[in-house]
PDB file of C-alpha atoms and ligand atoms in Angstrom:
ATOM      1  CA  UNK B 555      48.645  37.056  51.820  1.00 38.00           C
ATOM      2  CA  UNK B 556      50.108  39.562  54.247  1.00 41.00           C
ATOM      3  CA  UNK B 557      53.864  39.646  54.427  1.00 43.00           C
ATOM      4  CA  UNK B 558      56.227  41.287  56.882  1.00 42.00           C
ATOM      5  CA  UNK B 559      58.527  43.697  55.099  1.00 44.00           C
ATOM      6  CA  UNK B 560      61.369  45.869  56.397  1.00 43.00           C
ATOM      7  CA  UNK B 561      60.433  47.831  59.517  1.00 45.00           C
ATOM      8  CA  UNK B 562      57.760  45.333  60.445  1.00 46.00           C
ATOM      9  CA  UNK B 563      55.152  46.914  58.174  1.00 48.00           C
ATOM     10  CA  UNK B 564      52.710  44.433  56.744  1.00 48.00           C
ATOM     11  CA  UNK B 565      52.287  44.856  53.014  1.00 48.00           C
ATOM     12  CA  UNK B 566      49.501  43.175  51.115  1.00 45.00           C
ATOM     13  CA  UNK B 567      51.045  41.422  48.143  1.00 46.00           C
ATOM     14  CA  UNK B 568      48.276  41.977  45.671  1.00 43.00           C
ATOM     15  CA  UNK B 569      50.127  40.890  42.537  1.00 46.00           C
ATOM     16  CA  UNK B 570      51.060  37.552  43.976  1.00 50.00           C
ATOM     17  CA  UNK B 571      47.624  36.838  45.385  1.00 49.00           C
ATOM     18  CA  UNK B 572      45.995  37.918  42.127  1.00 56.00           C
ATOM     19  CA  UNK B 573      48.135  35.629  40.015  1.00 73.00           C
ATOM     20  CA  UNK B 574      47.449  32.750  42.399  1.00 83.00           C
ATOM     21  CA  UNK B 575      43.725  33.238  42.036  1.00 84.00           C
ATOM     22  CA  UNK B 576      44.070  33.542  38.267  1.00 87.00           C
ATOM     23  CA  UNK B 577      46.063  30.342  38.215  1.00 88.00           C
ATOM     24  CA  UNK B 578      43.457  28.397  40.172  1.00 91.00           C
ATOM     25  CA  UNK B 579      40.755  29.717  37.900  1.00 93.00           C
ATOM     26  CA  UNK B 580      42.659  28.603  34.796  1.00 94.00           C
ATOM     27  CA  UNK B 581      43.199  25.149  36.278  1.00 95.00           C
ATOM     28  CA  UNK B 582      39.467  24.817  36.913  1.00 96.00           C
ATOM     29  CA  UNK B 583      38.787  25.954  33.352  1.00 97.00           C
ATOM     30  CA  UNK B 584      41.359  23.534  31.968  1.00 97.00           C
ATOM     31  CA  UNK B 585      39.761  20.679  33.880  1.00 97.00           C
ATOM     32  CA  UNK B 586      36.408  21.641  32.342  1.00 97.00           C
ATOM     33  CA  UNK B 587      38.067  22.146  28.987  1.00 97.00           C
ATOM     34  CA  UNK B 588      39.469  18.618  29.046  1.00 97.00           C
ATOM     35  CA  UNK B 589      36.065  17.290  30.018  1.00 97.00           C
ATOM     36  CA  UNK B 590      34.488  19.186  27.120  1.00 97.00           C
ATOM     37  CA  UNK B 591      37.228  18.314  24.644  1.00 96.00           C
ATOM     38  CA  UNK B 592      38.355  21.880  23.991  1.00 98.00           C
ATOM     39  CA  UNK B 593      41.870  20.823  22.987  1.00 98.00           C
ATOM     40  CA  UNK B 594      42.692  21.264  19.320  1.00 98.00           C
ATOM     41  CA  UNK B 595      45.615  19.780  17.428  1.00 98.00           C
ATOM     42  CA  UNK B 596      47.639  21.531  14.788  1.00 98.00           C
ATOM     43  CA  UNK B 597      50.034  19.542  12.621  1.00 98.00           C
ATOM     44  CA  UNK B 598      53.376  20.606  11.182  1.00 98.00           C
ATOM     45  CA  UNK B 599      54.914  18.671   8.271  1.00 98.00           C
ATOM     46  CA  UNK B 600      58.424  17.218   8.312  1.00 98.00           C
ATOM     47  CA  UNK B 601      60.165  16.841   4.985  1.00 98.00           C
ATOM     48  CA  UNK B 602      62.583  14.039   4.160  1.00 97.00           C
ATOM     49  CA  UNK B 603      65.495  15.698   2.351  1.00 97.00           C
ATOM     50  CA  UNK B 604      66.482  12.498   0.569  1.00 95.00           C
ATOM     51  CA  UNK B 605      63.098  11.789  -1.036  1.00 95.00           C
ATOM     52  CA  UNK B 606      61.716  15.334  -1.010  1.00 95.00           C
ATOM     53  CA  UNK B 607      58.525  13.942   0.525  1.00 96.00           C
ATOM     54  CA  UNK B 608      56.631  15.064   3.603  1.00 96.00           C
ATOM     55  CA  UNK B 609      55.997  11.699   5.261  1.00 95.00           C
ATOM     56  CA  UNK B 610      55.345  12.826   8.806  1.00 98.00           C
ATOM     57  CA  UNK B 611      53.700  15.533  10.881  1.00 98.00           C
ATOM     58  CA  UNK B 612      54.155  16.654  14.466  1.00 98.00           C
ATOM     59  CA  UNK B 613      50.961  17.114  16.487  1.00 98.00           C
ATOM     60  CA  UNK B 614      51.035  20.333  18.526  1.00 98.00           C
ATOM     61  CA  UNK B 615      48.272  20.984  21.034  1.00 98.00           C
ATOM     62  CA  UNK B 616      46.300  24.227  21.442  1.00 98.00           C
ATOM     63  CA  UNK B 617      43.435  25.032  23.792  1.00 98.00           C
ATOM     64  CA  UNK B 618      40.317  26.555  22.304  1.00 98.00           C
ATOM     65  CA  UNK B 619      39.418  28.581  25.380  1.00 96.00           C
ATOM     66  CA  UNK B 620      35.741  29.589  25.464  1.00 95.00           C
ATOM     67  CA  UNK B 621      36.573  33.283  26.063  1.00 94.00           C
ATOM     68  CA  UNK B 622      40.286  33.794  25.474  1.00 94.00           C
ATOM     69  CA  UNK B 623      40.592  32.230  22.037  1.00 96.00           C
ATOM     70  CA  UNK B 624      43.146  29.713  20.843  1.00 97.00           C
ATOM     71  CA  UNK B 625      45.878  29.399  23.487  1.00 97.00           C
ATOM     72  CA  UNK B 626      49.397  28.106  22.718  1.00 98.00           C
ATOM     73  CA  UNK B 627      50.868  25.283  24.839  1.00 98.00           C
ATOM     74  CA  UNK B 628      53.129  27.629  26.809  1.00 97.00           C
ATOM     75  CA  UNK B 629      49.981  29.070  28.422  1.00 96.00           C
ATOM     76  CA  UNK B 630      48.596  25.808  29.736  1.00 97.00           C
ATOM     77  CA  UNK B 631      51.096  22.911  29.566  1.00 96.00           C
ATOM     78  CA  UNK B 632      53.054  24.064  32.658  1.00 94.00           C
ATOM     79  CA  UNK B 633      49.733  24.556  34.425  1.00 95.00           C
ATOM     80  CA  UNK B 634      48.501  21.090  33.441  1.00 97.00           C
ATOM     81  CA  UNK B 635      51.825  19.687  34.596  1.00 94.00           C
ATOM     82  CA  UNK B 636      51.564  21.273  38.061  1.00 93.00           C
ATOM     83  CA  UNK B 637      47.884  20.357  38.445  1.00 96.00           C
ATOM     84  CA  UNK B 638      48.464  16.692  37.596  1.00 96.00           C
ATOM     85  CA  UNK B 639      46.438  16.956  34.393  1.00 97.00           C
ATOM     86  CA  UNK B 640      49.106  15.879  31.902  1.00 97.00           C
ATOM     87  CA  UNK B 641      48.027  12.237  31.851  1.00 96.00           C
ATOM     88  CA  UNK B 642      44.528  13.214  30.833  1.00 97.00           C
ATOM     89  CA  UNK B 643      45.738  15.844  28.373  1.00 98.00           C
ATOM     90  CA  UNK B 644      48.169  13.458  26.693  1.00 98.00           C
ATOM     91  CA  UNK B 645      45.569  10.705  26.457  1.00 97.00           C
ATOM     92  CA  UNK B 646      43.306  13.083  24.537  1.00 98.00           C
ATOM     93  CA  UNK B 647      46.107  14.357  22.295  1.00 98.00           C
ATOM     94  CA  UNK B 648      47.275  10.829  21.555  1.00 98.00           C
ATOM     95  CA  UNK B 649      43.815   9.564  20.705  1.00 98.00           C
ATOM     96  CA  UNK B 650      42.967  12.558  18.506  1.00 98.00           C
ATOM     97  CA  UNK B 651      46.319  12.310  16.680  1.00 98.00           C
ATOM     98  CA  UNK B 652      45.847   8.581  16.057  1.00 98.00           C
ATOM     99  CA  UNK B 653      42.244   9.023  14.882  1.00 98.00           C
ATOM    100  CA  UNK B 654      43.466  11.670  12.449  1.00 98.00           C
ATOM    101  CA  UNK B 655      46.363   9.491  11.339  1.00 98.00           C
ATOM    102  CA  UNK B 656      44.039   6.616  10.576  1.00 98.00           C
ATOM    103  CA  UNK B 657      41.693   8.998   8.699  1.00 97.00           C
ATOM    104  CA  UNK B 658      44.608  10.102   6.516  1.00 96.00           C
ATOM    105  CA  UNK B 659      45.408   6.461   5.830  1.00 96.00           C
ATOM    106  CA  UNK B 660      41.869   5.815   4.679  1.00 95.00           C
ATOM    107  CA  UNK B 661      42.324   8.747   2.314  1.00 93.00           C
ATOM    108  CA  UNK B 662      45.479   7.122   0.960  1.00 92.00           C
ATOM    109  CA  UNK B 663      48.036   9.264   2.741  1.00 93.00           C
ATOM    110  CA  UNK B 664      50.358   7.163   4.885  1.00 94.00           C
ATOM    111  CA  UNK B 665      51.635   9.813   7.251  1.00 97.00           C
ATOM    112  CA  UNK B 666      53.504   9.163  10.448  1.00 98.00           C
ATOM    113  CA  UNK B 667      52.371  11.257  13.390  1.00 98.00           C
ATOM    114  CA  UNK B 668      54.685  12.517  16.131  1.00 98.00           C
ATOM    115  CA  UNK B 669      53.241  13.186  19.591  1.00 98.00           C
ATOM    116  CA  UNK B 670      55.029  15.022  22.419  1.00 98.00           C
ATOM    117  CA  UNK B 671      55.100  13.108  25.685  1.00 96.00           C
ATOM    118  CA  UNK B 672      56.206  14.742  28.892  1.00 92.00           C
ATOM    119  CA  UNK B 673      58.363  12.910  31.455  1.00 86.00           C
ATOM    120  CA  UNK B 674      55.625  12.515  34.044  1.00 89.00           C
ATOM    121  CA  UNK B 675      53.404  10.780  31.511  1.00 94.00           C
ATOM    122  CA  UNK B 676      56.023   8.518  29.978  1.00 93.00           C
ATOM    123  CA  UNK B 677      56.987   7.033  33.330  1.00 92.00           C
ATOM    124  CA  UNK B 678      53.396   6.320  34.326  1.00 93.00           C
ATOM    125  CA  UNK B 679      53.065   2.548  34.493  1.00 92.00           C
ATOM    126  CA  UNK B 680      49.921   2.519  32.355  1.00 95.00           C
ATOM    127  CA  UNK B 681      51.366   4.532  29.504  1.00 97.00           C
ATOM    128  CA  UNK B 682      52.721   1.751  27.250  1.00 97.00           C
ATOM    129  CA  UNK B 683      49.486  -0.232  27.619  1.00 97.00           C
ATOM    130  CA  UNK B 684      47.467   2.845  26.757  1.00 97.00           C
ATOM    131  CA  UNK B 685      49.518   3.498  23.623  1.00 98.00           C
ATOM    132  CA  UNK B 686      49.225  -0.117  22.474  1.00 98.00           C
ATOM    133  CA  UNK B 687      45.483  -0.086  23.112  1.00 98.00           C
ATOM    134  CA  UNK B 688      44.948   3.112  21.097  1.00 98.00           C
ATOM    135  CA  UNK B 689      47.067   1.867  18.196  1.00 98.00           C
ATOM    136  CA  UNK B 690      45.104  -1.339  17.926  1.00 98.00           C
ATOM    137  CA  UNK B 691      41.713   0.355  18.414  1.00 98.00           C
ATOM    138  CA  UNK B 692      42.472   2.644  15.490  1.00 98.00           C
ATOM    139  CA  UNK B 693      44.009  -0.136  13.366  1.00 97.00           C
ATOM    140  CA  UNK B 694      47.383   1.536  13.076  1.00 98.00           C
ATOM    141  CA  UNK B 695      50.784  -0.131  12.771  1.00 98.00           C
ATOM    142  CA  UNK B 696      52.940   1.005  15.729  1.00 98.00           C
ATOM    143  CA  UNK B 697      55.474   2.425  13.270  1.00 98.00           C
ATOM    144  CA  UNK B 698      52.923   5.130  12.385  1.00 98.00           C
ATOM    145  CA  UNK B 699      53.555   6.708  15.779  1.00 98.00           C
ATOM    146  CA  UNK B 700      56.613   8.666  16.881  1.00 98.00           C
ATOM    147  CA  UNK B 701      56.891   9.624  20.544  1.00 97.00           C
ATOM    148  CA  UNK B 702      58.912  12.788  21.128  1.00 97.00           C
ATOM    149  CA  UNK B 703      60.530  12.827  24.547  1.00 93.00           C
ATOM    150  CA  UNK B 704      62.958  15.364  25.977  1.00 88.00           C
ATOM    151  CA  UNK B 705      66.359  14.258  27.165  1.00 81.00           C
ATOM    152  CA  UNK B 706      66.167  15.685  30.689  1.00 76.00           C
ATOM    153  CA  UNK B 707      63.838  13.021  31.931  1.00 68.00           C
ATOM    154  CA  UNK B 708      65.927  10.236  30.555  1.00 72.00           C
ATOM    155  CA  UNK B 709      68.481  10.754  33.272  1.00 73.00           C
ATOM    156  CA  UNK B 710      66.118  11.776  36.069  1.00 78.00           C
ATOM    157  CA  UNK B 711      63.956   8.661  35.678  1.00 83.00           C
ATOM    158  CA  UNK B 712      66.304   6.524  33.707  1.00 83.00           C
ATOM    159  CA  UNK B 713      65.097   3.032  34.651  1.00 87.00           C
ATOM    160  CA  UNK B 714      61.411   3.738  34.245  1.00 90.00           C
ATOM    161  CA  UNK B 715      61.930   5.683  31.033  1.00 89.00           C
ATOM    162  CA  UNK B 716      64.115   2.942  29.573  1.00 89.00           C
ATOM    163  CA  UNK B 717      61.611   0.230  30.412  1.00 91.00           C
ATOM    164  CA  UNK B 718      58.623   2.119  28.971  1.00 94.00           C
ATOM    165  CA  UNK B 719      60.504   3.051  25.814  1.00 94.00           C
ATOM    166  CA  UNK B 720      61.979  -0.418  25.361  1.00 95.00           C
ATOM    167  CA  UNK B 721      58.560  -1.998  25.540  1.00 96.00           C
ATOM    168  CA  UNK B 722      57.095   0.438  22.992  1.00 97.00           C
ATOM    169  CA  UNK B 723      60.135   0.194  20.737  1.00 96.00           C
ATOM    170  CA  UNK B 724      59.792  -3.601  20.641  1.00 97.00           C
ATOM    171  CA  UNK B 725      56.265  -3.124  19.280  1.00 97.00           C
ATOM    172  CA  UNK B 726      57.620  -0.827  16.568  1.00 98.00           C
ATOM    173  CA  UNK B 727      56.741   2.611  17.951  1.00 98.00           C
ATOM    174  CA  UNK B 728      59.374   5.198  16.949  1.00 98.00           C
ATOM    175  CA  UNK B 729      61.141   7.230  19.620  1.00 96.00           C
ATOM    176  CA  UNK B 730      62.606  10.696  19.116  1.00 96.00           C
ATOM    177  CA  UNK B 731      64.782  12.725  21.488  1.00 93.00           C
ATOM    178  CA  UNK B 732      63.262  16.209  21.287  1.00 94.00           C
ATOM    179  CA  UNK B 733      65.218  19.438  21.846  1.00 92.00           C
ATOM    180  CA  UNK B 734      68.360  17.358  21.486  1.00 92.00           C
ATOM    181  CA  UNK B 735      71.469  19.118  22.744  1.00 89.00           C
ATOM    182  CA  UNK B 736      69.770  21.343  25.321  1.00 86.00           C
ATOM    183  CA  UNK B 737      69.451  18.913  28.232  1.00 76.00           C
ATOM    184  CA  UNK B 738      71.756  18.610  31.197  1.00 65.00           C
ATOM    185  CA  UNK B 739      72.434  14.979  30.601  1.00 61.00           C
ATOM    186  CA  UNK B 740      75.483  13.462  29.009  1.00 64.00           C
ATOM    187  CA  UNK B 741      75.636  11.347  25.906  1.00 76.00           C
ATOM    188  CA  UNK B 742      75.661   8.223  28.067  1.00 74.00           C
ATOM    189  CA  UNK B 743      71.981   7.438  27.677  1.00 76.00           C
ATOM    190  CA  UNK B 744      72.419   7.072  23.932  1.00 82.00           C
ATOM    191  CA  UNK B 745      74.223   3.818  24.664  1.00 78.00           C
ATOM    192  CA  UNK B 746      71.192   1.992  25.977  1.00 75.00           C
ATOM    193  CA  UNK B 747      68.130   3.997  25.095  1.00 83.00           C
ATOM    194  CA  UNK B 748      66.011   2.538  22.326  1.00 90.00           C
ATOM    195  CA  UNK B 749      65.665   5.708  20.260  1.00 93.00           C
ATOM    196  CA  UNK B 750      65.227   5.993  16.502  1.00 95.00           C
ATOM    197  CA  UNK B 751      65.756   9.698  15.962  1.00 96.00           C
ATOM    198  CA  UNK B 752      67.485  12.783  17.326  1.00 95.00           C
ATOM    199  CA  UNK B 753      65.613  16.035  16.943  1.00 96.00           C
ATOM    200  CA  UNK B 754      68.128  18.807  17.218  1.00 95.00           C
ATOM    201  CA  UNK B 755      66.909  21.846  19.100  1.00 94.00           C
ATOM    202  CA  UNK B 756      66.099  24.865  17.012  1.00 95.00           C
ATOM    203  CA  UNK B 757      68.613  27.013  18.904  1.00 95.00           C
ATOM    204  CA  UNK B 758      71.363  25.323  16.863  1.00 96.00           C
ATOM    205  CA  UNK B 759      69.429  25.359  13.606  1.00 97.00           C
ATOM    206  CA  UNK B 760      68.345  29.005  13.805  1.00 96.00           C
ATOM    207  CA  UNK B 761      71.929  30.212  14.183  1.00 96.00           C
ATOM    208  CA  UNK B 762      73.474  28.172  11.355  1.00 96.00           C
ATOM    209  CA  UNK B 763      73.518  31.086   8.932  1.00 95.00           C
ATOM    210  CA  UNK B 764      75.337  33.362  11.370  1.00 96.00           C
ATOM    211  CA  UNK B 765      77.577  30.987  13.278  1.00 95.00           C
ATOM    212  CA  UNK B 766      80.194  28.559  12.016  1.00 95.00           C
ATOM    213  CA  UNK B 767      80.064  26.904  15.425  1.00 95.00           C
ATOM    214  CA  UNK B 768      76.394  26.073  14.989  1.00 95.00           C
ATOM    215  CA  UNK B 769      77.141  24.551  11.598  1.00 96.00           C
ATOM    216  CA  UNK B 770      79.882  22.439  13.200  1.00 96.00           C
ATOM    217  CA  UNK B 771      77.481  21.304  15.923  1.00 94.00           C
ATOM    218  CA  UNK B 772      74.741  20.385  13.450  1.00 96.00           C
ATOM    219  CA  UNK B 773      77.226  18.594  11.225  1.00 97.00           C
ATOM    220  CA  UNK B 774      78.794  16.530  13.980  1.00 94.00           C
ATOM    221  CA  UNK B 775      75.413  15.727  15.520  1.00 94.00           C
ATOM    222  CA  UNK B 776      74.320  14.443  12.123  1.00 96.00           C
ATOM    223  CA  UNK B 777      77.413  12.217  11.998  1.00 96.00           C
ATOM    224  CA  UNK B 778      76.761  11.009  15.536  1.00 94.00           C
ATOM    225  CA  UNK B 779      73.148  10.181  14.689  1.00 94.00           C
ATOM    226  CA  UNK B 780      74.159   8.288  11.566  1.00 95.00           C
ATOM    227  CA  UNK B 781      76.929   6.395  13.351  1.00 93.00           C
ATOM    228  CA  UNK B 782      74.295   5.218  15.850  1.00 92.00           C
ATOM    229  CA  UNK B 783      71.888   4.216  13.096  1.00 94.00           C
ATOM    230  CA  UNK B 784      69.511   7.080  13.886  1.00 95.00           C
ATOM    231  CA  UNK B 785      68.271   9.874  11.727  1.00 95.00           C
ATOM    232  CA  UNK B 786      68.570  13.551  12.478  1.00 97.00           C
ATOM    233  CA  UNK B 787      65.667  15.989  12.355  1.00 98.00           C
ATOM    234  CA  UNK B 788      66.314  19.732  12.303  1.00 98.00           C
ATOM    235  CA  UNK B 789      63.498  21.867  13.666  1.00 97.00           C
ATOM    236  CA  UNK B 790      62.987  25.605  13.429  1.00 97.00           C
ATOM    237  CA  UNK B 791      64.059  25.923   9.788  1.00 98.00           C
ATOM    238  CA  UNK B 792      63.022  29.486   8.989  1.00 97.00           C
ATOM    239  CA  UNK B 793      64.731  30.318   5.691  1.00 97.00           C
ATOM    240  CA  UNK B 794      66.095  28.917   2.434  1.00 97.00           C
ATOM    241  CA  UNK B 795      69.706  29.495   3.428  1.00 97.00           C
ATOM    242  CA  UNK B 796      69.347  27.325   6.543  1.00 98.00           C
ATOM    243  CA  UNK B 797      67.629  24.639   4.506  1.00 98.00           C
ATOM    244  CA  UNK B 798      70.542  24.728   2.072  1.00 97.00           C
ATOM    245  CA  UNK B 799      73.132  24.297   4.874  1.00 97.00           C
ATOM    246  CA  UNK B 800      71.123  21.439   6.341  1.00 98.00           C
ATOM    247  CA  UNK B 801      71.219  19.631   3.007  1.00 97.00           C
ATOM    248  CA  UNK B 802      74.943  20.248   2.823  1.00 96.00           C
ATOM    249  CA  UNK B 803      75.631  18.668   6.223  1.00 96.00           C
ATOM    250  CA  UNK B 804      73.511  15.593   5.452  1.00 97.00           C
ATOM    251  CA  UNK B 805      70.586  16.205   7.810  1.00 97.00           C
ATOM    252  CA  UNK B 806      67.725  13.741   7.143  1.00 98.00           C
ATOM    253  CA  UNK B 807      64.491  15.563   7.971  1.00 98.00           C
ATOM    254  CA  UNK B 808      63.527  19.206   8.271  1.00 98.00           C
ATOM    255  CA  UNK B 809      60.689  21.026   9.958  1.00 98.00           C
ATOM    256  CA  UNK B 810      60.019  24.746  10.324  1.00 98.00           C
ATOM    257  CA  UNK B 811      58.121  27.838   9.250  1.00 98.00           C
ATOM    258  CA  UNK B 812      60.072  27.989   5.979  1.00 97.00           C
ATOM    259  CA  UNK B 813      58.514  24.666   4.954  1.00 97.00           C
ATOM    260  CA  UNK B 814      55.125  24.961   6.641  1.00 98.00           C
ATOM    261  CA  UNK B 815      53.586  26.297   9.834  1.00 97.00           C
ATOM    262  CA  UNK B 816      51.527  24.078  12.119  1.00 98.00           C
ATOM    263  CA  UNK B 817      47.966  23.968  10.726  1.00 98.00           C
ATOM    264  CA  UNK B 818      44.602  22.400  11.634  1.00 98.00           C
ATOM    265  CA  UNK B 819      43.946  18.904  10.249  1.00 97.00           C
ATOM    266  CA  UNK B 820      41.855  20.120   7.300  1.00 96.00           C
ATOM    267  CA  UNK B 821      44.743  22.278   6.054  1.00 97.00           C
ATOM    268  CA  UNK B 822      47.326  19.493   6.250  1.00 97.00           C
ATOM    269  CA  UNK B 823      47.054  18.375   2.592  1.00 95.00           C
ATOM    270  CA  UNK B 824      47.794  21.940   1.475  1.00 96.00           C
ATOM    271  CA  UNK B 825      50.635  22.305   4.014  1.00 97.00           C
ATOM    272  CA  UNK B 826      52.209  19.072   2.742  1.00 97.00           C
ATOM    273  CA  UNK B 827      52.237  20.418  -0.802  1.00 95.00           C
ATOM    274  CA  UNK B 828      53.729  23.746   0.229  1.00 94.00           C
ATOM    275  CA  UNK B 829      56.334  22.022   2.438  1.00 96.00           C
ATOM    276  CA  UNK B 830      57.595  19.835  -0.382  1.00 94.00           C
ATOM    277  CA  UNK B 831      57.960  22.766  -2.756  1.00 92.00           C
ATOM    278  CA  UNK B 832      60.017  24.898  -0.344  1.00 85.00           C
TER     279      UNK B 832
HETATM  280  P1  LIG T2038      58.420  21.486  20.608  1.00 58.56           P
HETATM  281  O1  LIG T2038      57.996  20.084  20.788  1.00 58.56           O
HETATM  282  O2  LIG T2038      59.870  21.773  20.564  1.00 58.56           O
HETATM  283  O3  LIG T2038      57.650  21.990  19.309  1.00 58.56           O
HETATM  284  C1  LIG T2038      58.173  22.901  18.375  1.00 58.56           C
HETATM  285  C2  LIG T2038      57.636  24.300  18.599  1.00 58.56           C
HETATM  286  O4  LIG T2038      58.277  25.192  17.680  1.00 58.56           O
HETATM  287  C3  LIG T2038      56.146  24.454  18.320  1.00 58.56           C
HETATM  288  O5  LIG T2038      55.647  25.486  19.164  1.00 58.56           O
HETATM  289  C4  LIG T2038      56.142  24.924  16.874  1.00 58.56           C
HETATM  290  O6  LIG T2038      54.958  25.614  16.516  1.00 58.56           O
HETATM  291  C5  LIG T2038      57.321  25.848  16.873  1.00 58.56           C
HETATM  292  N1  LIG T2038      57.925  26.004  15.550  1.00 58.56           N
HETATM  293  C6  LIG T2038      57.815  25.230  14.454  1.00 58.56           C
HETATM  294  N2  LIG T2038      58.545  25.702  13.423  1.00 58.56           N
HETATM  295  C7  LIG T2038      59.164  26.800  13.884  1.00 58.56           C
HETATM  296  C8  LIG T2038      60.079  27.746  13.278  1.00 58.56           C
HETATM  297  O7  LIG T2038      60.476  27.646  12.123  1.00 58.56           O
HETATM  298  N3  LIG T2038      60.504  28.759  14.089  1.00 58.56           N
HETATM  299  C9  LIG T2038      60.091  28.903  15.379  1.00 58.56           C
HETATM  300  N4  LIG T2038      60.549  29.941  16.082  1.00 58.56           N
HETATM  301  N5  LIG T2038      59.237  28.040  15.978  1.00 58.56           N
HETATM  302  C10 LIG T2038      58.786  26.995  15.231  1.00 58.56           C
HETATM  303  P2  LIG T2038      54.277  25.297  19.964  1.00 58.56           P
HETATM  304  O8  LIG T2038      53.265  24.637  19.092  1.00 58.56           O
HETATM  305  O9  LIG T2038      53.951  26.603  20.590  1.00 58.56           O
HETATM  306  O10 LIG T2038      54.671  24.254  21.084  1.00 58.56           O
HETATM  307  C11 LIG T2038      55.595  24.604  22.097  1.00 58.56           C
HETATM  308  C12 LIG T2038      55.968  23.426  22.947  1.00 58.56           C
HETATM  309  O11 LIG T2038      54.838  22.950  23.684  1.00 58.56           O
HETATM  310  C13 LIG T2038      56.456  22.217  22.154  1.00 58.56           C
HETATM  311  O12 LIG T2038      57.803  22.414  21.785  1.00 58.56           O
HETATM  312  C14 LIG T2038      56.267  21.111  23.170  1.00 58.56           C
HETATM  313  O13 LIG T2038      57.327  21.090  24.084  1.00 58.56           O
HETATM  314  C15 LIG T2038      55.006  21.573  23.894  1.00 58.56           C
HETATM  315  N6  LIG T2038      53.847  20.827  23.348  1.00 58.56           N
HETATM  316  C16 LIG T2038      53.095  21.090  22.262  1.00 58.56           C
HETATM  317  N7  LIG T2038      52.118  20.163  22.112  1.00 58.56           N
HETATM  318  C17 LIG T2038      52.277  19.269  23.128  1.00 58.56           C
HETATM  319  C18 LIG T2038      51.588  18.081  23.530  1.00 58.56           C
HETATM  320  O14 LIG T2038      50.633  17.607  22.901  1.00 58.56           O
HETATM  321  N8  LIG T2038      52.058  17.453  24.658  1.00 58.56           N
HETATM  322  C19 LIG T2038      53.129  17.926  25.364  1.00 58.56           C
HETATM  323  N9  LIG T2038      53.517  17.240  26.440  1.00 58.56           N
HETATM  324  N10 LIG T2038      53.797  19.038  25.006  1.00 58.56           N
HETATM  325  C20 LIG T2038      53.382  19.702  23.912  1.00 58.56           C
HETATM  326 CA1  LIG T2039      58.391  18.187  19.797  1.00 58.56          CA
HETATM  327 CA1  LIG T2040      61.638  20.552  19.953  1.00 58.56          CA
HETATM  328 CA1  LIG T2041      60.873  22.642  23.124  1.00 58.56          CA
END
């Protein structure tokens, strides 16, 4: 693209054009990648502080790129979002996570699996039907699935989000508010949203050991969750001291590098053991 700059000189904006081309190329590759099932799921255990057990895992997507290696979500989720590929991506993640969940059940391990669902996907009219179909195809009780949704969307598309979540909640699917505390919305949606869990953003958790304010926020959010009949999950637990403070404030579930990192499915049994001994 040629752009007029000061003095009427036309300057070729190489950086911008280059990144645009790169972007289009990646989108094409992602489309192919979805077609060829190049997405890979890693799972990170969550430990219940009351029982000491790791009863659930969060599924986190990666892209096994044919040349660039294993790419983290930050490198392709925004791209998929802008290219209208999130529906397809989520369908694959959901199915893979549920297949894995049902495999674990056959092996005697009754884990719950949490799947991240972006706003655009949740409000798609077909989404609840798709979830119900996958659960029944893989012979899973709906309570085996937790959908993690971020709070921003809940206000932007309130009616559609509420109706999708209400329908899934009635079936028994669990609903978690991810990155809780970071959205622009007020607490109002907690009055009528059918959620089962608040997942406090790691920004609050990571600063507990250095900030009394963070401790106060985590503590009062735990009380709020309990008063509403919900449980509180703390993510981003990176050290023993933070884990200790979380126990002290009555947090229900913990997740983070200190317990276990996200790992491929075959490493999950080992990660569960290490998480429960942290
Ligand atoms: P999130 O849902 O908030 O997931 C937690 C992120 O924190 C993950 O990064 C996880 O690997 C990382 N994490 C876990 N423990 C710790 C810790 O102790 N310290 C720190 N610093 N980080 C920790 P990841 O896997 O790179 O995922 C990033 C984001 O990408 C996720 O944030 C989620 O918003 C999105 N994402 C991942 N998988 C999916 C998916 O299947 N669908 C959608 N829509 N989004 C996804
Ligand atoms: Ca999440
Ligand atoms: Ca989160
Ligand atoms: Ca996040």
